[in-house]
Amino acid sequence: MATNKNMKAKPYYHQQNTNAAASGGGGGGYSSESSNGGSNSPSPPPSPRRHSSISHSRRRLRTKSFSFFRRDSFALTVSFIFRRNLRYLVLLCLLYVSGLIMCVGPFAGLVGHTPVPGSVYRSHEIFGKLWDQIQSDNSSAIDLSSVWKYKRLKVQKPCLNSTVGRYFGIEKESPGPSGFLIVEANGGLNQQRSAICNAVAVAGLLNAILVIPRFEFNSVWKDPRVIRIAPFANRLAMNVPPHIQLLRCMANYKALRFSDPISTLAEKLVKRMIEKSSGTGGKYVSIHLRFEEDMVAFSCCLYDGGKAEKLEMDMFREKWWKGKFKRKDRVILPGLNRINGKCPLTPLEVGMMLRGMGFDNNTSIYLASGKIYQAERHLASLLKMFPLVYTKESLATPDELAPFEGYSSRLAALDYTVCLFSEVFVTTHGGNFPHFLMGHRRFLFDGHSKTINPDKRKLVLLFQDMNISWVTFKDQMEIMLSENDRKGIIVPRVRKINRKTSIYTYPLPECRCLQQSHNTTLQLTQPAR
Protein backbone atom coordinates (compact mmCIF):
# COMPACT_ATOMS: atom_id res chain seq x y z
CA MET A 1 0.00 0.00 0.00
CA ALA A 2 2.91 2.36 0.66
CA THR A 3 3.91 1.99 -2.93
CA ASN A 4 0.47 2.99 -4.11
CA LYS A 5 0.51 6.13 -1.91
CA ASN A 6 3.83 7.24 -3.31
CA MET A 7 2.64 6.68 -6.83
CA LYS A 8 -0.50 8.74 -6.23
CA ALA A 9 1.36 11.59 -4.51
CA LYS A 10 3.82 12.02 -7.31
CA PRO A 11 1.45 13.60 -9.88
CA TYR A 12 0.24 16.08 -7.25
CA TYR A 13 3.79 17.05 -6.30
CA HIS A 14 4.61 17.54 -9.96
CA GLN A 15 1.61 19.79 -10.40
CA GLN A 16 2.66 21.99 -7.50
CA ASN A 17 6.13 22.41 -8.97
CA THR A 18 4.69 23.30 -12.32
CA ASN A 19 2.54 26.02 -10.83
CA ALA A 20 5.45 27.36 -8.85
CA ALA A 21 7.61 27.58 -11.92
CA ALA A 22 4.89 29.42 -13.78
CA SER A 23 4.53 31.96 -10.98
CA GLY A 24 8.29 32.52 -11.00
CA GLY A 25 7.93 34.24 -14.38
CA GLY A 26 10.25 32.64 -16.90
CA GLY A 27 9.72 29.67 -19.17
CA GLY A 28 6.60 28.49 -17.42
CA GLY A 29 4.65 28.59 -20.68
CA TYR A 30 1.46 29.77 -19.10
CA SER A 31 1.77 33.59 -19.84
CA SER A 32 -0.32 34.70 -22.81
CA GLU A 33 1.20 38.15 -22.70
CA SER A 34 4.70 36.87 -22.90
CA SER A 35 3.80 34.80 -25.84
CA ASN A 36 2.09 37.73 -27.54
CA GLY A 37 5.08 40.04 -27.07
CA GLY A 38 3.13 42.45 -24.73
CA SER A 39 3.61 43.42 -21.04
CA ASN A 40 6.48 42.00 -19.09
CA SER A 41 4.27 41.41 -16.05
CA PRO A 42 3.62 37.80 -15.66
CA SER A 43 0.20 36.34 -15.99
CA PRO A 44 -1.46 35.30 -12.75
CA PRO A 45 -1.25 31.63 -12.00
CA PRO A 46 -4.38 29.58 -12.58
CA SER A 47 -6.54 29.14 -9.50
CA PRO A 48 -6.27 25.64 -7.93
CA ARG A 49 -9.30 23.38 -8.27
CA ARG A 50 -11.33 23.21 -5.10
CA HIS A 51 -12.27 19.54 -5.61
CA SER A 52 -8.87 18.26 -6.70
CA SER A 53 -8.04 16.46 -3.44
CA ILE A 54 -11.54 14.98 -3.22
CA SER A 55 -11.42 13.80 -6.83
CA HIS A 56 -7.96 12.32 -6.31
CA SER A 57 -9.14 10.44 -3.23
CA ARG A 58 -12.08 9.07 -5.16
CA ARG A 59 -9.80 7.91 -7.98
CA ARG A 60 -7.48 6.31 -5.44
CA LEU A 61 -10.41 4.55 -3.80
CA ARG A 62 -11.70 3.30 -7.15
CA THR A 63 -8.23 2.05 -8.06
CA LYS A 64 -7.89 0.22 -4.77
CA SER A 65 -11.36 -1.26 -5.09
CA PHE A 66 -10.67 -2.41 -8.65
CA SER A 67 -7.30 -3.88 -7.57
CA PHE A 68 -8.95 -5.76 -4.72
CA PHE A 69 -11.70 -6.90 -7.11
CA ARG A 70 -9.13 -8.24 -9.60
CA ARG A 71 -7.20 -10.05 -6.88
CA ASP A 72 -10.35 -11.56 -5.39
CA SER A 73 -11.64 -12.59 -8.82
CA PHE A 74 -8.32 -14.25 -9.67
CA ALA A 75 -8.26 -16.05 -6.32
CA LEU A 76 -11.84 -17.20 -6.79
CA THR A 77 -11.09 -18.40 -10.31
CA VAL A 78 -7.99 -20.32 -9.19
CA SER A 79 -9.90 -21.80 -6.28
CA PHE A 80 -12.74 -22.86 -8.59
CA ILE A 81 -10.41 -24.43 -11.12
CA PHE A 82 -8.40 -26.18 -8.42
CA ARG A 83 -11.52 -27.55 -6.72
CA ARG A 84 -12.92 -28.68 -10.04
CA ASN A 85 -9.68 -30.34 -11.18
CA LEU A 86 -9.10 -31.78 -7.74
CA ARG A 87 -12.25 -33.82 -8.07
CA TYR A 88 -11.03 -35.25 -11.38
CA LEU A 89 -7.56 -35.83 -9.95
CA VAL A 90 -8.95 -37.71 -6.95
CA LEU A 91 -11.23 -39.74 -9.23
CA LEU A 92 -8.31 -40.59 -11.51
CA CYS A 93 -6.19 -41.71 -8.57
CA LEU A 94 -9.02 -43.88 -7.27
CA LEU A 95 -9.49 -45.50 -10.67
CA TYR A 96 -5.76 -46.14 -10.98
CA VAL A 97 -5.50 -47.69 -7.52
CA SER A 98 -8.60 -49.78 -8.17
CA GLY A 99 -7.08 -51.01 -11.40
CA LEU A 100 -3.87 -51.99 -9.65
CA ILE A 101 -5.76 -53.84 -6.94
CA MET A 102 -7.88 -55.70 -9.47
CA CYS A 103 -4.93 -56.66 -11.66
CA VAL A 104 -2.60 -58.08 -9.06
CA GLY A 105 -4.34 -61.42 -9.34
CA PRO A 106 -4.20 -63.43 -6.10
CA PHE A 107 -4.00 -60.27 -3.95
CA ALA A 108 -7.41 -59.21 -5.28
CA GLY A 109 -9.05 -61.97 -3.30
CA LEU A 110 -7.66 -60.57 -0.03
CA VAL A 111 -9.52 -57.30 -0.47
CA GLY A 112 -12.77 -58.86 -1.61
CA HIS A 113 -12.42 -58.29 -5.37
CA THR A 114 -12.90 -60.95 -8.00
CA PRO A 115 -9.67 -61.34 -10.03
CA VAL A 116 -9.79 -59.90 -13.52
CA PRO A 117 -10.43 -62.68 -16.08
CA GLY A 118 -7.14 -64.06 -17.33
CA SER A 119 -5.01 -62.62 -14.51
CA VAL A 120 -4.60 -65.84 -12.51
CA TYR A 121 -2.89 -69.06 -13.64
CA ARG A 122 -5.47 -71.85 -13.37
CA SER A 123 -4.49 -73.92 -16.41
CA HIS A 124 -3.56 -76.91 -14.27
CA GLU A 125 -7.05 -76.87 -12.75
CA ILE A 126 -8.69 -76.69 -16.18
CA PHE A 127 -6.52 -79.58 -17.34
CA GLY A 128 -7.53 -81.71 -14.36
CA LYS A 129 -11.19 -80.97 -15.02
CA LEU A 130 -11.06 -81.73 -18.76
CA TRP A 131 -8.47 -84.50 -18.87
CA ASP A 132 -10.95 -87.37 -19.21
CA GLN A 133 -12.55 -85.68 -22.22
CA ILE A 134 -9.18 -84.87 -23.74
CA GLN A 135 -7.96 -88.41 -23.30
CA SER A 136 -10.99 -89.96 -25.00
CA ASP A 137 -11.15 -87.43 -27.86
CA ASN A 138 -9.16 -88.87 -30.75
CA SER A 139 -12.06 -89.16 -33.17
CA SER A 140 -11.36 -85.91 -35.00
CA ALA A 141 -7.59 -86.07 -35.30
CA ILE A 142 -6.11 -83.61 -37.78
CA ASP A 143 -4.03 -84.89 -40.69
CA LEU A 144 -0.62 -83.21 -40.64
CA SER A 145 -0.50 -83.13 -44.42
CA SER A 146 -3.68 -81.04 -44.55
CA VAL A 147 -3.20 -78.62 -41.66
CA TRP A 148 -2.64 -75.64 -43.95
CA LYS A 149 -5.52 -74.80 -46.26
CA TYR A 150 -4.45 -71.43 -47.62
CA LYS A 151 -2.21 -71.34 -50.68
CA ARG A 152 -0.52 -68.49 -52.48
CA LEU A 153 -1.97 -68.16 -56.00
CA LYS A 154 0.53 -65.66 -57.36
CA VAL A 155 3.22 -67.11 -59.61
CA GLN A 156 6.66 -66.21 -58.33
CA LYS A 157 8.60 -64.14 -60.83
CA PRO A 158 12.15 -65.37 -61.44
CA CYS A 159 15.10 -63.06 -61.03
CA LEU A 160 16.14 -61.14 -64.10
CA ASN A 161 18.63 -62.78 -66.44
CA SER A 162 21.43 -60.63 -65.18
CA THR A 163 24.44 -60.61 -62.98
CA VAL A 164 24.40 -59.40 -59.40
CA GLY A 165 26.07 -56.17 -60.41
CA ARG A 166 23.17 -55.13 -62.63
CA TYR A 167 20.86 -55.09 -59.66
CA PHE A 168 22.88 -52.08 -58.59
CA GLY A 169 22.71 -50.45 -62.01
CA ILE A 170 26.40 -51.12 -62.74
CA GLU A 171 26.64 -51.40 -66.51
CA LYS A 172 30.33 -50.63 -66.79
CA GLU A 173 33.22 -52.41 -65.20
CA SER A 174 33.56 -51.69 -61.54
CA PRO A 175 36.64 -49.66 -60.54
CA GLY A 176 37.16 -52.09 -57.69
CA PRO A 177 36.34 -51.93 -54.01
CA SER A 178 36.72 -48.61 -52.26
CA GLY A 179 37.95 -50.15 -49.02
CA PHE A 180 37.05 -52.55 -46.26
CA LEU A 181 34.05 -52.78 -43.96
CA ILE A 182 34.84 -54.52 -40.70
CA VAL A 183 31.99 -55.52 -38.42
CA GLU A 184 31.73 -57.43 -35.19
CA ALA A 185 28.90 -59.96 -35.24
CA ASN A 186 28.15 -60.40 -31.57
CA GLY A 187 25.16 -61.69 -29.64
CA GLY A 188 23.29 -64.96 -30.05
CA LEU A 189 22.72 -67.08 -33.12
CA ASN A 190 20.15 -64.88 -34.83
CA GLN A 191 21.69 -61.58 -33.72
CA GLN A 192 24.80 -62.70 -35.60
CA ARG A 193 22.70 -63.70 -38.60
CA SER A 194 21.09 -60.26 -38.64
CA ALA A 195 24.47 -58.56 -38.32
CA ILE A 196 25.98 -60.47 -41.22
CA CYS A 197 23.06 -59.88 -43.60
CA ASN A 198 22.91 -56.19 -42.76
CA ALA A 199 26.68 -55.90 -43.16
CA VAL A 200 26.50 -57.45 -46.64
CA ALA A 201 23.94 -54.83 -47.64
CA VAL A 202 26.01 -51.96 -46.23
CA ALA A 203 29.13 -53.27 -47.94
CA GLY A 204 27.19 -53.21 -51.22
CA LEU A 205 26.20 -49.61 -50.61
CA LEU A 206 29.80 -48.63 -49.91
CA ASN A 207 31.30 -50.86 -52.62
CA ALA A 208 33.54 -52.25 -49.91
CA ILE A 209 34.95 -55.65 -49.07
CA LEU A 210 33.22 -57.08 -46.01
CA VAL A 211 35.49 -58.43 -43.29
CA ILE A 212 34.21 -60.31 -40.27
CA PRO A 213 37.41 -61.12 -38.37
CA ARG A 214 35.80 -63.24 -35.68
CA PHE A 215 32.45 -63.61 -34.03
CA GLU A 216 32.23 -61.97 -30.61
CA PHE A 217 35.83 -60.82 -30.88
CA ASN A 218 37.16 -57.29 -30.49
CA SER A 219 40.08 -56.70 -32.82
CA VAL A 220 42.20 -53.58 -33.27
CA TRP A 221 42.64 -52.55 -36.89
CA LYS A 222 45.00 -49.80 -37.95
CA ASP A 223 44.36 -49.81 -41.70
CA PRO A 224 43.09 -46.29 -42.66
CA ARG A 225 40.73 -47.93 -45.20
CA VAL A 226 38.82 -49.50 -42.15
CA ILE A 227 35.29 -48.76 -41.31
CA ARG A 228 34.70 -50.60 -38.07
CA ILE A 229 31.18 -50.96 -36.66
CA ALA A 230 30.56 -52.69 -33.35
CA PRO A 231 28.06 -53.98 -32.53
CA PHE A 232 26.22 -54.15 -35.81
CA ALA A 233 23.09 -56.31 -35.40
CA ASN A 234 20.41 -53.71 -36.17
CA ARG A 235 22.24 -50.71 -37.58
CA LEU A 236 20.57 -50.80 -41.03
CA ALA A 237 16.94 -49.73 -41.41
CA MET A 238 14.35 -51.98 -43.03
CA ASN A 239 13.09 -49.33 -45.44
CA VAL A 240 15.93 -49.44 -47.95
CA PRO A 241 15.76 -49.71 -51.78
CA PRO A 242 14.81 -53.11 -53.29
CA HIS A 243 18.28 -53.87 -54.62
CA ILE A 244 19.68 -53.50 -51.09
CA GLN A 245 16.97 -55.78 -49.77
CA LEU A 246 17.97 -58.31 -52.41
CA LEU A 247 21.47 -58.41 -50.94
CA ARG A 248 19.97 -59.22 -47.57
CA CYS A 249 17.93 -61.98 -49.20
CA MET A 250 20.92 -63.52 -50.92
CA ALA A 251 22.99 -63.37 -47.76
CA ASN A 252 20.29 -64.85 -45.52
CA TYR A 253 18.75 -67.52 -47.74
CA LYS A 254 21.53 -68.42 -50.16
CA ALA A 255 24.98 -67.59 -48.88
CA LEU A 256 24.81 -68.24 -45.14
CA ARG A 257 25.43 -71.82 -44.08
CA PHE A 258 26.17 -73.38 -40.75
CA SER A 259 29.63 -74.84 -40.31
CA ASP A 260 30.17 -78.48 -41.26
CA PRO A 261 29.99 -79.94 -37.72
CA ILE A 262 26.68 -78.15 -37.08
CA SER A 263 25.05 -78.88 -40.45
CA THR A 264 26.14 -82.53 -40.39
CA LEU A 265 24.61 -83.27 -37.00
CA ALA A 266 21.54 -81.11 -37.75
CA GLU A 267 20.79 -83.11 -40.89
CA LYS A 268 21.06 -86.33 -38.89
CA LEU A 269 18.57 -85.01 -36.33
CA VAL A 270 16.08 -84.05 -39.08
CA LYS A 271 16.32 -87.54 -40.61
CA ARG A 272 15.83 -89.15 -37.21
CA MET A 273 12.76 -87.01 -36.54
CA ILE A 274 11.30 -88.06 -39.90
CA GLU A 275 11.92 -91.70 -38.98
CA LYS A 276 10.26 -91.22 -35.59
CA SER A 277 7.25 -89.71 -37.38
CA SER A 278 6.54 -92.64 -39.69
CA GLY A 279 3.00 -92.89 -38.31
CA THR A 280 2.21 -89.43 -39.69
CA GLY A 281 3.96 -89.75 -43.04
CA GLY A 282 7.29 -88.45 -41.76
CA LYS A 283 5.74 -85.12 -40.74
CA TYR A 284 6.21 -83.67 -37.27
CA VAL A 285 5.45 -80.63 -35.15
CA SER A 286 8.21 -78.49 -33.65
CA ILE A 287 7.71 -76.26 -30.59
CA HIS A 288 9.96 -73.42 -29.51
CA LEU A 289 9.24 -73.59 -25.78
CA ARG A 290 10.47 -70.60 -23.76
CA PHE A 291 9.88 -71.92 -20.26
CA GLU A 292 13.45 -71.86 -19.04
CA GLU A 293 14.17 -70.58 -15.54
CA ASP A 294 15.57 -67.24 -16.72
CA MET A 295 12.54 -66.56 -18.94
CA VAL A 296 10.09 -67.36 -16.15
CA ALA A 297 12.03 -65.12 -13.74
CA PHE A 298 12.35 -62.23 -16.17
CA SER A 299 8.65 -62.28 -17.05
CA CYS A 300 7.69 -61.78 -13.37
CA CYS A 301 4.70 -64.07 -13.92
CA LEU A 302 3.18 -66.35 -11.30
CA TYR A 303 2.28 -69.97 -11.95
CA ASP A 304 1.15 -72.80 -9.67
CA GLY A 305 4.24 -73.07 -7.46
CA GLY A 306 2.95 -70.86 -4.63
CA LYS A 307 5.25 -69.11 -2.16
CA ALA A 308 8.15 -71.45 -2.88
CA GLU A 309 8.09 -70.52 -6.58
CA LYS A 310 7.88 -66.81 -5.82
CA LEU A 311 10.80 -66.99 -3.38
CA GLU A 312 12.88 -68.97 -5.89
CA MET A 313 12.16 -66.50 -8.68
CA ASP A 314 12.95 -63.50 -6.43
CA MET A 315 16.31 -65.03 -5.56
CA PHE A 316 17.06 -65.79 -9.21
CA ARG A 317 16.24 -62.21 -10.27
CA GLU A 318 18.40 -60.76 -7.53
CA LYS A 319 21.29 -63.04 -8.44
CA TRP A 320 21.31 -62.28 -12.16
CA TRP A 321 19.90 -58.75 -12.42
CA LYS A 322 21.14 -57.18 -9.16
CA GLY A 323 18.22 -55.12 -7.92
CA LYS A 324 16.79 -54.27 -11.34
CA PHE A 325 13.39 -55.52 -10.27
CA LYS A 326 13.50 -53.75 -6.89
CA ARG A 327 13.82 -50.19 -8.14
CA LYS A 328 11.24 -47.73 -6.85
CA ASP A 329 10.08 -46.94 -10.36
CA ARG A 330 9.50 -50.62 -11.19
CA VAL A 331 5.98 -51.88 -10.54
CA ILE A 332 5.58 -55.65 -10.91
CA LEU A 333 2.04 -56.78 -11.69
CA PRO A 334 2.04 -60.51 -12.57
CA GLY A 335 -1.69 -60.53 -13.24
CA LEU A 336 -1.46 -57.63 -15.69
CA ASN A 337 1.50 -59.28 -17.44
CA ARG A 338 -0.57 -62.40 -17.95
CA ILE A 339 -3.59 -60.50 -19.28
CA ASN A 340 -1.35 -58.69 -21.78
CA GLY A 341 0.09 -61.96 -23.09
CA LYS A 342 3.57 -61.38 -21.68
CA CYS A 343 3.85 -64.65 -19.74
CA PRO A 344 5.62 -67.65 -21.31
CA LEU A 345 3.22 -70.49 -22.06
CA THR A 346 3.76 -73.58 -19.93
CA PRO A 347 4.22 -77.02 -21.54
CA LEU A 348 0.74 -77.90 -20.25
CA GLU A 349 -0.84 -74.88 -21.97
CA VAL A 350 0.90 -75.63 -25.27
CA GLY A 351 -0.24 -79.24 -25.08
CA MET A 352 -3.87 -78.31 -24.41
CA MET A 353 -3.82 -75.80 -27.24
CA LEU A 354 -2.52 -78.36 -29.74
CA ARG A 355 -4.96 -81.06 -28.62
CA GLY A 356 -7.76 -78.54 -28.94
CA MET A 357 -6.64 -77.77 -32.51
CA GLY A 358 -6.96 -81.45 -33.39
CA PHE A 359 -3.43 -82.85 -33.04
CA ASP A 360 -3.77 -86.28 -31.44
CA ASN A 361 -1.45 -88.31 -29.22
CA ASN A 362 0.17 -89.98 -32.25
CA THR A 363 1.73 -86.67 -33.29
CA SER A 364 5.51 -86.54 -33.06
CA ILE A 365 6.80 -83.39 -31.43
CA TYR A 366 10.28 -81.87 -31.46
CA LEU A 367 10.89 -79.65 -28.44
CA ALA A 368 13.37 -76.83 -29.10
CA SER A 369 14.32 -75.41 -25.75
CA GLY A 370 16.95 -74.86 -23.13
CA LYS A 371 16.63 -76.40 -19.70
CA ILE A 372 12.94 -76.33 -18.76
CA TYR A 373 12.12 -74.81 -15.37
CA GLN A 374 11.27 -77.69 -13.01
CA ALA A 375 11.14 -79.95 -16.06
CA GLU A 376 9.86 -83.10 -14.39
CA ARG A 377 6.79 -81.37 -12.97
CA HIS A 378 5.97 -79.12 -15.91
CA LEU A 379 6.57 -81.65 -18.69
CA ALA A 380 4.45 -84.39 -17.08
CA SER A 381 1.14 -83.05 -18.42
CA LEU A 382 2.55 -82.45 -21.92
CA LEU A 383 3.82 -86.05 -22.05
CA LYS A 384 0.40 -87.32 -21.03
CA MET A 385 -1.12 -85.58 -24.03
CA PHE A 386 1.77 -86.19 -26.44
CA PRO A 387 3.95 -89.17 -25.49
CA LEU A 388 6.07 -88.86 -28.67
CA VAL A 389 8.15 -85.85 -27.59
CA TYR A 390 11.79 -85.59 -28.68
CA THR A 391 14.67 -83.21 -28.10
CA LYS A 392 18.18 -82.86 -29.48
CA GLU A 393 19.38 -84.65 -26.34
CA SER A 394 17.13 -87.65 -27.00
CA LEU A 395 17.84 -87.81 -30.75
CA ALA A 396 21.64 -87.46 -30.59
CA THR A 397 24.14 -89.57 -28.74
CA PRO A 398 26.22 -88.06 -25.91
CA ASP A 399 29.31 -88.31 -28.09
CA GLU A 400 27.61 -86.44 -30.91
CA LEU A 401 26.54 -83.62 -28.60
CA ALA A 402 29.81 -83.38 -26.71
CA PRO A 403 31.43 -80.78 -29.05
CA PHE A 404 28.37 -78.54 -28.66
CA GLU A 405 27.99 -78.62 -24.90
CA GLY A 406 28.48 -75.21 -23.32
CA TYR A 407 27.92 -73.35 -26.61
CA SER A 408 24.38 -72.00 -26.64
CA SER A 409 24.55 -70.68 -30.21
CA ARG A 410 25.68 -74.05 -31.59
CA LEU A 411 22.90 -75.84 -29.74
CA ALA A 412 20.41 -73.23 -30.98
CA ALA A 413 21.59 -73.90 -34.54
CA LEU A 414 20.65 -77.56 -34.16
CA ASP A 415 17.18 -76.58 -32.92
CA TYR A 416 16.82 -74.04 -35.73
CA THR A 417 17.45 -76.63 -38.44
CA VAL A 418 15.10 -79.28 -37.04
CA CYS A 419 12.34 -76.69 -36.58
CA LEU A 420 12.92 -75.31 -40.08
CA PHE A 421 11.88 -78.57 -41.74
CA SER A 422 8.91 -79.41 -39.52
CA GLU A 423 5.41 -79.43 -41.00
CA VAL A 424 4.13 -77.22 -38.18
CA PHE A 425 6.18 -74.78 -36.13
CA VAL A 426 4.79 -73.45 -32.84
CA THR A 427 6.20 -70.29 -31.28
CA THR A 428 5.24 -69.52 -27.69
CA HIS A 429 7.00 -66.32 -26.56
CA GLY A 430 8.45 -64.32 -29.45
CA GLY A 431 12.11 -63.39 -29.87
CA ASN A 432 14.65 -63.50 -32.70
CA PHE A 433 14.57 -67.29 -33.07
CA PRO A 434 10.91 -67.55 -34.20
CA HIS A 435 11.05 -64.33 -36.22
CA PHE A 436 13.95 -65.52 -38.38
CA LEU A 437 12.53 -69.03 -38.56
CA MET A 438 9.11 -67.84 -39.74
CA GLY A 439 10.74 -65.84 -42.52
CA HIS A 440 12.97 -68.75 -43.54
CA ARG A 441 9.94 -71.05 -43.66
CA ARG A 442 8.04 -68.54 -45.80
CA PHE A 443 10.97 -68.55 -48.20
CA LEU A 444 11.09 -72.36 -48.36
CA PHE A 445 7.37 -73.15 -48.36
CA ASP A 446 6.04 -70.95 -51.18
CA GLY A 447 5.33 -67.96 -48.98
CA HIS A 448 3.57 -69.79 -46.11
CA SER A 449 5.19 -69.72 -42.68
CA LYS A 450 3.30 -72.84 -41.53
CA THR A 451 3.50 -71.43 -38.04
CA ILE A 452 1.17 -71.34 -35.04
CA ASN A 453 1.64 -68.06 -33.21
CA PRO A 454 -1.01 -68.29 -30.46
CA ASP A 455 -3.13 -65.40 -29.28
CA LYS A 456 -2.06 -65.49 -25.63
CA ARG A 457 -4.49 -62.79 -24.57
CA LYS A 458 -7.31 -65.01 -25.70
CA LEU A 459 -5.75 -68.16 -24.28
CA VAL A 460 -5.43 -66.83 -20.72
CA LEU A 461 -9.16 -66.07 -20.66
CA LEU A 462 -10.01 -69.61 -21.73
CA PHE A 463 -7.54 -71.16 -19.30
CA GLN A 464 -9.19 -69.38 -16.35
CA ASP A 465 -12.79 -70.19 -17.22
CA MET A 466 -13.64 -73.04 -14.87
CA ASN A 467 -17.03 -73.50 -16.57
CA ILE A 468 -15.62 -74.06 -20.05
CA SER A 469 -16.34 -77.36 -21.78
CA TRP A 470 -13.90 -79.28 -23.94
CA VAL A 471 -16.16 -78.80 -26.97
CA THR A 472 -16.17 -75.02 -26.49
CA PHE A 473 -12.40 -74.96 -25.98
CA LYS A 474 -11.88 -76.98 -29.16
CA ASP A 475 -14.07 -74.64 -31.16
CA GLN A 476 -11.95 -71.69 -30.05
CA MET A 477 -8.70 -73.49 -30.85
CA GLU A 478 -9.88 -74.45 -34.33
CA ILE A 479 -10.69 -70.78 -34.98
CA MET A 480 -7.20 -69.84 -33.76
CA LEU A 481 -5.57 -72.41 -36.05
CA SER A 482 -7.54 -71.13 -39.03
CA GLU A 483 -6.50 -67.58 -38.23
CA ASN A 484 -2.83 -68.62 -38.11
CA ASP A 485 -3.28 -70.38 -41.45
CA ARG A 486 -4.60 -67.15 -42.97
CA LYS A 487 -1.87 -64.98 -41.46
CA GLY A 488 0.82 -67.41 -42.59
CA ILE A 489 0.56 -66.30 -46.21
CA ILE A 490 0.39 -62.55 -45.56
CA VAL A 491 2.73 -60.47 -47.69
CA PRO A 492 3.23 -56.88 -46.49
CA ARG A 493 2.52 -54.07 -48.89
CA VAL A 494 5.82 -52.53 -49.89
CA ARG A 495 5.90 -49.41 -51.99
CA LYS A 496 9.35 -48.18 -52.93
CA ILE A 497 11.19 -47.98 -49.58
CA ASN A 498 8.40 -47.67 -47.04
CA ARG A 499 8.71 -51.13 -45.52
CA LYS A 500 7.87 -51.19 -41.81
CA THR A 501 8.13 -54.94 -41.16
CA SER A 502 11.29 -57.01 -40.95
CA ILE A 503 12.43 -58.63 -44.18
CA TYR A 504 13.77 -61.49 -42.07
CA THR A 505 10.22 -62.31 -40.93
CA TYR A 506 8.44 -61.32 -44.16
CA PRO A 507 10.92 -61.96 -47.00
CA LEU A 508 8.38 -61.41 -49.75
CA PRO A 509 8.07 -59.61 -52.08
CA GLU A 510 11.74 -58.55 -52.31
CA CYS A 511 13.14 -62.08 -51.93
CA ARG A 512 10.53 -63.71 -54.16
CA CYS A 513 12.69 -64.00 -57.25
CA LEU A 514 15.31 -66.01 -55.37
CA GLN A 515 12.77 -68.75 -54.70
CA GLN A 516 13.16 -69.77 -58.34
CA SER A 517 16.76 -68.72 -58.83
CA HIS A 518 17.62 -72.20 -60.05
CA ASN A 519 15.74 -71.34 -63.25
CA THR A 520 17.87 -68.27 -63.89
CA THR A 521 21.43 -67.52 -64.73
CA LEU A 522 21.99 -65.71 -61.45
CA GLN A 523 25.17 -67.28 -60.10
CA LEU A 524 26.17 -67.05 -56.47
CA THR A 525 29.59 -67.99 -55.25
CA GLN A 526 29.86 -71.19 -53.28
CA PRO A 527 29.42 -70.19 -49.63
CA ALA A 528 32.34 -70.77 -47.34
CA ARG A 529 31.76 -73.29 -44.59
PDB file of C-alpha atoms in Angstrom, residues 162-172 174 243 246-247 250 522-523:
ATOM      1  CA  SER A 162      21.425 -60.635 -65.177  1.00  0.00           C
ATOM      2  CA  THR A 163      24.442 -60.605 -62.979  1.00  0.00           C
ATOM      3  CA  VAL A 164      24.398 -59.399 -59.397  1.00  0.00           C
ATOM      4  CA  GLY A 165      26.065 -56.165 -60.411  1.00  0.00           C
ATOM      5  CA  ARG A 166      23.173 -55.130 -62.633  1.00  0.00           C
ATOM      6  CA  TYR A 167      20.858 -55.089 -59.663  1.00  0.00           C
ATOM      7  CA  PHE A 168      22.877 -52.084 -58.594  1.00  0.00           C
ATOM      8  CA  GLY A 169      22.712 -50.445 -62.008  1.00  0.00           C
ATOM      9  CA  ILE A 170      26.397 -51.118 -62.738  1.00  0.00           C
ATOM     10  CA  GLU A 171      26.636 -51.400 -66.508  1.00  0.00           C
ATOM     11  CA  LYS A 172      30.330 -50.630 -66.787  1.00  0.00           C
ATOM     12  CA  SER A 174      33.564 -51.686 -61.537  1.00  0.00           C
ATOM     13  CA  HIS A 243      18.280 -53.865 -54.619  1.00  0.00           C
ATOM     14  CA  LEU A 246      17.966 -58.310 -52.406  1.00  0.00           C
ATOM     15  CA  LEU A 247      21.466 -58.409 -50.945  1.00  0.00           C
ATOM     16  CA  MET A 250      20.915 -63.519 -50.921  1.00  0.00           C
ATOM     17  CA  LEU A 522      21.993 -65.708 -61.446  1.00  0.00           C
ATOM     18  CA  GLN A 523      25.166 -67.277 -60.097  1.00  0.00           C
TER      19      GLN A 523
END
